[in-house]
Short mmCIF file of C-alpha atoms in Angstrom, two decimals:
data_model
loop_
_atom_site.label_atom_id
_atom_site.label_comp_id
_atom_site.label_asym_id
_atom_site.label_seq_id
_atom_site.Cartn_x
_atom_site.Cartn_y
_atom_site.Cartn_z
CA UNK A 1 -9.73 -8.24 -8.25
CA UNK A 2 -7.31 -10.87 -9.59
CA UNK A 3 -7.92 -9.95 -13.22
CA UNK A 4 -8.01 -6.18 -12.81
CA UNK A 5 -4.91 -5.95 -10.60
CA UNK A 6 -2.69 -8.73 -11.96
CA UNK A 7 -3.71 -10.21 -15.31
CA UNK A 8 -5.08 -7.14 -17.06
CA UNK A 9 -1.93 -4.99 -16.68
CA UNK A 10 0.11 -7.84 -18.20
CA UNK A 11 -2.34 -8.56 -21.02
CA UNK A 12 -2.77 -4.88 -21.88
CA UNK A 13 0.99 -4.52 -22.39
CA UNK A 14 0.76 -7.21 -25.08
CA UNK A 15 -0.45 -6.88 -28.65
CA UNK A 16 -4.27 -7.16 -28.42
CA UNK A 17 -4.59 -10.12 -30.75
CA UNK A 18 -1.75 -12.04 -29.10
CA UNK A 19 -3.36 -11.43 -25.72
CA UNK A 20 -6.67 -12.66 -27.12
CA UNK A 21 -5.14 -15.92 -28.37
CA UNK A 22 -3.30 -16.40 -25.07
CA UNK A 23 -6.52 -16.09 -23.06
CA UNK A 24 -8.65 -18.31 -25.31
CA UNK A 25 -5.88 -20.90 -25.65
CA UNK A 26 -5.28 -20.81 -21.90
CA UNK A 27 -8.96 -21.29 -21.14
CA UNK A 28 -9.17 -24.15 -23.60
CA UNK A 29 -6.15 -25.96 -22.16
CA UNK A 30 -6.57 -24.99 -18.50
CA UNK A 31 -9.92 -26.70 -17.99
CA UNK A 32 -8.25 -30.06 -18.56
CA UNK A 33 -6.54 -29.65 -15.19
CA UNK A 34 -8.68 -31.34 -12.51
CA UNK A 35 -10.51 -28.86 -10.33
CA UNK A 36 -10.13 -25.89 -12.69
CA UNK A 37 -13.76 -25.70 -13.77
CA UNK A 38 -14.98 -26.03 -10.18
CA UNK A 39 -12.64 -23.22 -9.13
CA UNK A 40 -13.83 -20.97 -11.96
CA UNK A 41 -17.44 -21.63 -11.10
CA UNK A 42 -16.73 -20.77 -7.49
CA UNK A 43 -15.03 -17.48 -8.40
CA UNK A 44 -17.14 -16.33 -11.32
CA UNK A 45 -20.24 -18.51 -11.68
CA UNK A 46 -23.78 -17.38 -11.04
CA UNK A 47 -26.45 -19.01 -8.92
CA UNK A 48 -29.40 -19.64 -11.19
CA UNK A 49 -32.67 -18.60 -9.55
CA UNK A 50 -36.24 -18.89 -10.86
CA UNK A 51 -36.66 -15.10 -11.07
CA UNK A 52 -33.64 -14.75 -13.40
CA UNK A 53 -34.26 -17.80 -15.57
CA UNK A 54 -35.64 -17.14 -19.05
CA UNK A 55 -37.48 -19.54 -21.36
CA UNK A 56 -36.98 -18.46 -24.96
CA UNK A 57 -36.75 -20.23 -28.34
CA UNK A 58 -37.64 -23.45 -26.52
CA UNK A 59 -34.42 -23.10 -24.48
CA UNK A 60 -33.83 -22.46 -20.77
CA UNK A 61 -31.35 -19.65 -20.12
CA UNK A 62 -30.07 -19.79 -16.50
CA UNK A 63 -29.17 -16.10 -16.59
CA UNK A 64 -29.78 -13.10 -18.86
CA UNK A 65 -26.13 -12.17 -19.55
CA UNK A 66 -24.47 -13.92 -22.49
CA UNK A 67 -21.18 -13.72 -24.37
CA UNK A 68 -21.33 -12.17 -27.83
CA UNK A 69 -19.70 -13.73 -30.88
CA UNK A 70 -16.10 -12.89 -31.70
CA UNK A 71 -14.30 -13.92 -28.53
CA UNK A 72 -14.37 -17.68 -29.09
CA UNK A 73 -14.37 -17.86 -32.86
CA UNK A 74 -13.55 -21.57 -33.12
CA UNK A 75 -15.32 -23.00 -30.02
CA UNK A 76 -11.94 -23.59 -28.36
CA UNK A 77 -12.88 -22.44 -24.86
CA UNK A 78 -16.54 -23.32 -24.40
CA UNK A 79 -16.21 -25.11 -21.00
CA UNK A 80 -14.04 -22.36 -19.50
CA UNK A 81 -16.25 -19.53 -20.73
CA UNK A 82 -19.36 -21.45 -19.64
CA UNK A 83 -17.91 -21.45 -16.12
CA UNK A 84 -17.46 -17.66 -16.18
CA UNK A 85 -20.96 -16.68 -15.14
CA UNK A 86 -22.64 -16.51 -18.53
CA UNK A 87 -26.23 -17.60 -19.07
CA UNK A 88 -25.42 -18.48 -22.71
CA UNK A 89 -22.71 -17.81 -25.28
CA UNK A 90 -22.12 -17.49 -28.99
CA UNK A 91 -19.25 -19.11 -30.85
CA UNK A 92 -18.03 -17.85 -34.22
CA UNK A 93 -18.46 -16.11 -36.54
CA UNK A 94 -17.72 -19.29 -38.48
CA UNK A 95 -17.61 -19.67 -42.26
CA UNK A 96 -17.86 -22.85 -44.35
CA UNK A 97 -14.17 -22.80 -45.31
CA UNK A 98 -11.25 -21.75 -43.12
CA UNK A 99 -9.94 -18.26 -43.79
CA UNK A 100 -7.14 -16.16 -42.29
CA UNK A 101 -9.07 -12.91 -42.08
CA UNK A 102 -7.65 -9.48 -42.79
CA UNK A 103 -4.02 -8.42 -42.49
CA UNK A 104 -2.60 -7.66 -39.06
CA UNK A 105 -2.66 -5.51 -37.02
CA UNK A 106 -6.44 -5.69 -36.97
CA UNK A 107 -7.46 -5.30 -33.31
CA UNK A 108 -6.98 -2.07 -31.33
CA UNK A 109 -7.74 -1.09 -27.74
CA UNK A 110 -9.04 2.41 -27.03
CA UNK A 111 -8.82 2.54 -23.20
CA UNK A 112 -9.72 6.22 -22.88
CA UNK A 113 -12.97 5.47 -24.72
CA UNK A 114 -13.55 2.03 -23.14
CA UNK A 115 -13.74 0.67 -26.65
CA UNK A 116 -12.21 -1.69 -29.20
CA UNK A 117 -11.80 -1.40 -32.94
CA UNK A 118 -11.50 -4.62 -34.90
CA UNK A 119 -11.23 -5.47 -38.56
CA UNK A 120 -10.61 -9.18 -38.06
CA UNK A 121 -12.56 -10.28 -41.14
CA UNK A 122 -14.11 -13.56 -39.92
CA UNK A 123 -10.78 -15.27 -39.27
CA UNK A 124 -11.66 -18.85 -38.31
CA UNK A 125 -10.82 -22.49 -38.85
CA UNK A 126 -14.03 -23.32 -40.69
CA UNK A 127 -17.28 -25.11 -39.93
CA UNK A 128 -15.85 -28.64 -39.92
CA UNK A 129 -13.29 -27.78 -37.23
CA UNK A 130 -15.97 -26.14 -35.08
CA UNK A 131 -18.30 -29.10 -35.50
CA UNK A 132 -15.56 -31.47 -34.32
CA UNK A 133 -14.92 -29.41 -31.18
CA UNK A 134 -18.59 -29.07 -30.29
CA UNK A 135 -19.15 -32.77 -30.88
CA UNK A 136 -16.37 -33.59 -28.41
CA UNK A 137 -17.94 -31.60 -25.57
CA UNK A 138 -19.10 -33.99 -22.86
CA UNK A 139 -21.85 -31.75 -21.53
CA UNK A 140 -23.08 -28.17 -21.70
CA UNK A 141 -23.94 -26.08 -18.71
CA UNK A 142 -25.34 -23.20 -20.81
CA UNK A 143 -26.94 -22.85 -24.26
CA UNK A 144 -24.50 -22.43 -27.18
CA UNK A 145 -25.40 -20.36 -30.25
CA UNK A 146 -23.43 -20.70 -33.46
CA UNK A 147 -22.89 -17.42 -35.32
CA UNK A 148 -22.55 -18.05 -39.06
CA UNK A 149 -21.25 -15.94 -41.94
CA UNK A 150 -20.01 -16.14 -45.50
CA UNK A 151 -16.47 -16.49 -46.76
CA UNK A 152 -14.82 -13.32 -48.06
CA UNK A 153 -14.37 -14.80 -51.54
CA UNK A 154 -18.03 -15.77 -51.85
CA UNK A 155 -19.96 -13.14 -53.83
CA UNK A 156 -23.20 -11.85 -52.34
CA UNK A 157 -25.13 -13.57 -55.11
CA UNK A 158 -23.98 -16.91 -53.66
CA UNK A 159 -24.00 -15.93 -49.98
CA UNK A 160 -26.98 -18.15 -49.19
CA UNK A 161 -24.89 -21.20 -50.16
CA UNK A 162 -22.40 -20.40 -47.40
CA UNK A 163 -25.03 -19.90 -44.71
CA UNK A 164 -26.79 -23.11 -45.75
CA UNK A 165 -23.49 -24.99 -45.65
CA UNK A 166 -22.76 -23.82 -42.11
CA UNK A 167 -26.22 -24.88 -40.99
CA UNK A 168 -25.84 -28.35 -42.52
CA UNK A 169 -22.46 -28.90 -40.87
CA UNK A 170 -23.31 -27.50 -37.44
CA UNK A 171 -27.03 -28.19 -37.00
CA UNK A 172 -26.58 -31.10 -34.57
CA UNK A 173 -24.30 -29.07 -32.30
CA UNK A 174 -25.96 -25.64 -32.02
CA UNK A 175 -28.74 -24.81 -29.59
CA UNK A 176 -29.65 -21.97 -31.94
CA UNK A 177 -28.10 -20.08 -34.85
CA UNK A 178 -27.27 -16.42 -35.44
CA UNK A 179 -27.06 -15.14 -39.02
CA UNK A 180 -24.36 -12.47 -39.19
CA UNK A 181 -25.01 -10.04 -42.01
CA UNK A 182 -23.85 -6.96 -40.15
CA UNK A 183 -20.08 -7.17 -39.68
CA UNK A 184 -18.39 -4.19 -41.34
CA UNK A 185 -15.19 -6.15 -41.97
CA UNK A 186 -16.25 -8.42 -44.86
CA UNK A 187 -16.66 -6.43 -48.08
CA UNK A 188 -20.30 -5.83 -49.06
CA UNK A 189 -21.63 -8.09 -46.27
CA UNK A 190 -23.85 -5.35 -44.86
CA UNK A 191 -25.57 -5.05 -48.25
CA UNK A 192 -27.27 -8.33 -47.36
CA UNK A 193 -29.31 -6.43 -44.74
CA UNK A 194 -31.28 -4.52 -47.34
CA UNK A 195 -33.78 -4.98 -50.14
CA UNK A 196 -34.52 -8.31 -51.76
CA UNK A 197 -31.08 -9.62 -50.77
CA UNK A 198 -32.18 -9.90 -47.15
CA UNK A 199 -35.53 -11.45 -48.06
CA UNK A 200 -33.95 -14.05 -50.36
CA UNK A 201 -31.14 -14.89 -47.94
CA UNK A 202 -33.49 -15.48 -45.01
CA UNK A 203 -35.84 -17.54 -47.19
CA UNK A 204 -32.91 -19.79 -48.09
CA UNK A 205 -31.73 -20.01 -44.47
CA UNK A 206 -35.17 -20.90 -43.15
CA UNK A 207 -35.68 -23.51 -45.87
CA UNK A 208 -32.39 -25.16 -44.90
CA UNK A 209 -33.37 -25.06 -41.22
CA UNK A 210 -36.60 -26.83 -42.09
CA UNK A 211 -34.72 -29.52 -44.03
CA UNK A 212 -32.38 -30.08 -41.09
CA UNK A 213 -35.31 -30.23 -38.68
CA UNK A 214 -36.88 -32.98 -40.73
CA UNK A 215 -33.59 -34.85 -40.97
CA UNK A 216 -32.64 -34.61 -37.29
CA UNK A 217 -36.10 -34.58 -35.73
CA UNK A 218 -35.57 -31.42 -33.70
CA UNK A 219 -36.45 -27.79 -34.42
CA UNK A 220 -33.95 -25.00 -33.75
CA UNK A 221 -34.24 -21.26 -33.96
CA UNK A 222 -32.50 -18.64 -36.09
CA UNK A 223 -31.78 -15.08 -35.02
CA UNK A 224 -30.41 -12.28 -37.19
CA UNK A 225 -27.70 -9.89 -35.99
CA UNK A 226 -28.20 -6.35 -37.27
CA UNK A 227 -25.99 -3.27 -37.52
CA UNK A 228 -26.51 0.01 -35.65
CA UNK A 229 -25.60 2.15 -38.67
CA UNK A 230 -29.02 2.24 -40.32
CA UNK A 231 -31.73 4.82 -40.82
CA UNK A 232 -35.17 4.44 -39.26
CA UNK A 233 -36.59 3.50 -42.67
CA UNK A 234 -33.89 0.88 -43.23
CA UNK A 235 -34.42 -0.53 -39.75
CA UNK A 236 -38.17 -0.75 -40.25
CA UNK A 237 -37.73 -2.68 -43.50
CA UNK A 238 -35.14 -5.01 -41.96
CA UNK A 239 -37.33 -5.80 -38.98
CA UNK A 240 -40.39 -6.41 -41.16
CA UNK A 241 -38.39 -8.77 -43.36
CA UNK A 242 -36.86 -10.63 -40.40
CA UNK A 243 -40.24 -10.99 -38.72
CA UNK A 244 -42.00 -12.24 -41.86
CA UNK A 245 -39.17 -14.70 -42.65
CA UNK A 246 -39.97 -16.89 -39.67
CA UNK A 247 -36.75 -16.03 -37.83
CA UNK A 248 -37.19 -16.32 -34.07
CA UNK A 249 -35.61 -13.00 -33.11
CA UNK A 250 -32.73 -10.62 -33.62
CA UNK A 251 -29.58 -9.37 -31.95
CA UNK A 252 -29.15 -5.60 -31.69
CA UNK A 253 -26.47 -4.66 -32.42
CA UNK A 254 -23.18 -5.43 -34.09
CA UNK A 255 -20.24 -3.00 -34.09
CA UNK A 256 -20.50 0.54 -35.48
CA UNK A 257 -18.57 2.53 -38.07
CA UNK A 258 -19.27 5.75 -36.19
CA UNK A 259 -16.39 7.45 -34.42
CA UNK A 260 -18.35 10.27 -32.81
CA UNK A 261 -16.89 11.57 -29.56
CA UNK A 262 -13.78 9.36 -29.47
CA UNK A 263 -10.53 10.66 -27.99
CA UNK A 264 -8.00 7.85 -28.42
CA UNK A 265 -5.28 8.18 -31.11
CA UNK A 266 -6.37 4.86 -32.68
CA UNK A 267 -9.95 6.06 -33.15
CA UNK A 268 -9.27 6.51 -36.86
CA UNK A 269 -8.40 2.87 -37.44
CA UNK A 270 -10.68 1.15 -39.94
CA UNK A 271 -13.06 -1.49 -38.59
CA UNK A 272 -16.01 -1.98 -36.30
CA UNK A 273 -16.14 -0.12 -33.01
CA UNK A 274 -17.47 -1.86 -29.88
CA UNK A 275 -17.75 -0.81 -26.27
CA UNK A 276 -18.91 2.24 -24.36
CA UNK A 277 -19.50 4.53 -27.41
CA UNK A 278 -22.16 2.07 -28.63
CA UNK A 279 -24.18 2.00 -25.40
CA UNK A 280 -26.83 4.57 -26.31
CA UNK A 281 -27.21 3.72 -30.01
CA UNK A 282 -27.74 0.01 -29.44
CA UNK A 283 -30.37 0.76 -26.79
CA UNK A 284 -32.13 3.12 -29.22
CA UNK A 285 -32.23 0.36 -31.85
CA UNK A 286 -33.65 -2.10 -29.30
CA UNK A 287 -36.35 0.36 -28.33
CA UNK A 288 -37.28 1.01 -31.98
CA UNK A 289 -37.51 -2.71 -32.76
CA UNK A 290 -39.64 -3.38 -29.69
CA UNK A 291 -42.05 -0.56 -30.58
CA UNK A 292 -42.32 -1.69 -34.19
CA UNK A 293 -43.04 -5.31 -33.31
CA UNK A 294 -45.09 -4.70 -30.20
CA UNK A 295 -42.64 -6.90 -28.33
CA UNK A 296 -43.55 -9.94 -30.43
CA UNK A 297 -40.03 -10.44 -31.85
CA UNK A 298 -37.56 -11.37 -29.09
CA UNK A 299 -34.43 -9.22 -28.93
CA UNK A 300 -30.99 -9.92 -27.52
CA UNK A 301 -29.38 -6.60 -26.65
CA UNK A 302 -25.69 -6.09 -27.31
CA UNK A 303 -23.44 -3.04 -27.33
CA UNK A 304 -21.62 -1.05 -24.68
CA UNK A 305 -22.77 -2.92 -21.57
CA UNK A 306 -20.33 -2.14 -18.75
CA UNK A 307 -22.67 -1.83 -15.77
CA UNK A 308 -25.82 -3.52 -14.53
CA UNK A 309 -27.66 -0.27 -15.28
CA UNK A 310 -26.50 -0.46 -18.93
CA UNK A 311 -27.85 -3.99 -19.16
CA UNK A 312 -31.07 -3.16 -17.35
CA UNK A 313 -31.68 -0.18 -19.64
CA UNK A 314 -31.57 -2.55 -22.60
CA UNK A 315 -33.94 -4.97 -20.89
CA UNK A 316 -36.42 -2.19 -20.10
CA UNK A 317 -36.06 -1.00 -23.71
CA UNK A 318 -37.12 -4.45 -24.94
CA UNK A 319 -34.30 -7.01 -24.68
CA UNK A 320 -35.15 -10.41 -23.27
CA UNK A 321 -31.44 -11.22 -22.93
CA UNK A 322 -28.20 -9.23 -23.23
CA UNK A 323 -24.65 -9.94 -24.41
CA UNK A 324 -21.25 -8.52 -23.56
CA UNK A 325 -17.87 -8.57 -25.27
CA UNK A 326 -15.74 -5.45 -24.73
CA UNK A 327 -16.50 -5.11 -21.02
CA UNK A 328 -15.40 -8.74 -20.53
CA UNK A 329 -12.01 -7.79 -21.97
CA UNK A 330 -11.70 -4.58 -19.95
CA UNK A 331 -13.18 -5.79 -16.66
CA UNK A 332 -12.50 -9.52 -16.67
CA UNK A 333 -14.69 -12.52 -15.84
CA UNK A 334 -15.99 -11.08 -12.57
CA UNK A 335 -18.04 -8.57 -14.59
CA UNK A 336 -20.53 -11.27 -15.55
CA UNK A 337 -21.54 -12.05 -11.96
CA UNK A 338 -21.60 -8.32 -11.14
CA UNK A 339 -23.99 -7.67 -14.04
CA UNK A 340 -26.22 -10.63 -13.16
CA UNK A 341 -26.54 -9.64 -9.51
CA UNK A 342 -26.95 -5.95 -10.33
CA UNK A 343 -29.77 -6.62 -12.80
CA UNK A 344 -31.51 -8.68 -10.12
CA UNK A 345 -31.29 -5.85 -7.61
CA UNK A 346 -32.61 -3.28 -10.12
CA UNK A 347 -35.45 -5.61 -11.04
CA UNK A 348 -36.43 -6.01 -7.39
CA UNK A 349 -36.17 -2.25 -6.84
CA UNK A 350 -38.76 -1.73 -9.56
CA UNK A 351 -41.10 -4.28 -8.04
CA UNK A 352 -40.67 -7.03 -10.62
CA UNK A 353 -40.73 -10.62 -9.42
CA UNK A 354 -39.41 -12.11 -12.68
CA UNK A 355 -37.03 -10.67 -15.22
CA UNK A 356 -39.57 -11.10 -18.03
CA UNK A 357 -41.71 -8.45 -16.33
CA UNK A 358 -38.95 -5.88 -16.89
CA UNK A 359 -38.66 -6.60 -20.63
CA UNK A 360 -40.04 -3.59 -22.50
CA UNK A 361 -41.15 -1.87 -19.28
CA UNK A 362 -40.21 1.54 -20.69
CA UNK A 363 -42.95 1.14 -23.31
CA UNK A 364 -45.75 0.53 -20.82
#
């Protein structure tokens, strides 16, 4: 209860972005103190067991609960976050060139809705800075995905150049890549999800991945992160295009522009909404994708996961893995272990001996 009773009240009295930087900076610096990582693992780490271990994309995931992109944009706190009970994590979104992002304030808490609104705009130090940090890591206890995007000043017609550049710079240091074309905070970025733009972008990305595979002698996977604000027809086209591109899977979903049912005064702030209001919609998207692909395209479920039941619902709908972000901010690092153990109990209750048996169970 350390976070909920002591740290959270202090952090939630601060400006959200300042609190964010304090936490990430503190995690990055704190792990240099001898014994810190061991203490964090003791308090928050998970015990990896065969029934909760997933093999996917040629990678072993020690647990099904990961950290979504956006919290550690510059790979500053990878060891500390890796010791917080996650089975994997994303860093980024990173762009080829550093950029400051949108004007502040750009991050808002909506406690009455258990939600966040952000319009950060891919603020990050650039791909070279991330590559240097990842290169300096001595070892990794969990898989690390690099979430890549385009710079704000890059027109959509040249977007592929930015994604290719990120891949070239970061290929040796990522366990897998996530193509972000679904953030609502970079102008026109979501247009890349549709029509020939998506097809051409993914063709360029996969060609660059093949070149890097030949150069480095190791194959790595690409996933695509999609938005929840799409029609069934748009979703069907996106999924068909992603599947035919050779991408290994997708992440469903990014933040939403919907404000339905919100009560907090900051609900009208521009930006992407994450947290509890996204729970149902992201699960619906997962279920639709699983049905369309017959479960042949792996899904990482993301959006509004606060309880083990939320996570398990996404797994039964078709997710092989899940990610959290907003609940980590509201509930603290203990939420990861609580989710992991809760999923295991729900899985056993339903008679499954391995978590993979629960994936897509609602469709059988």
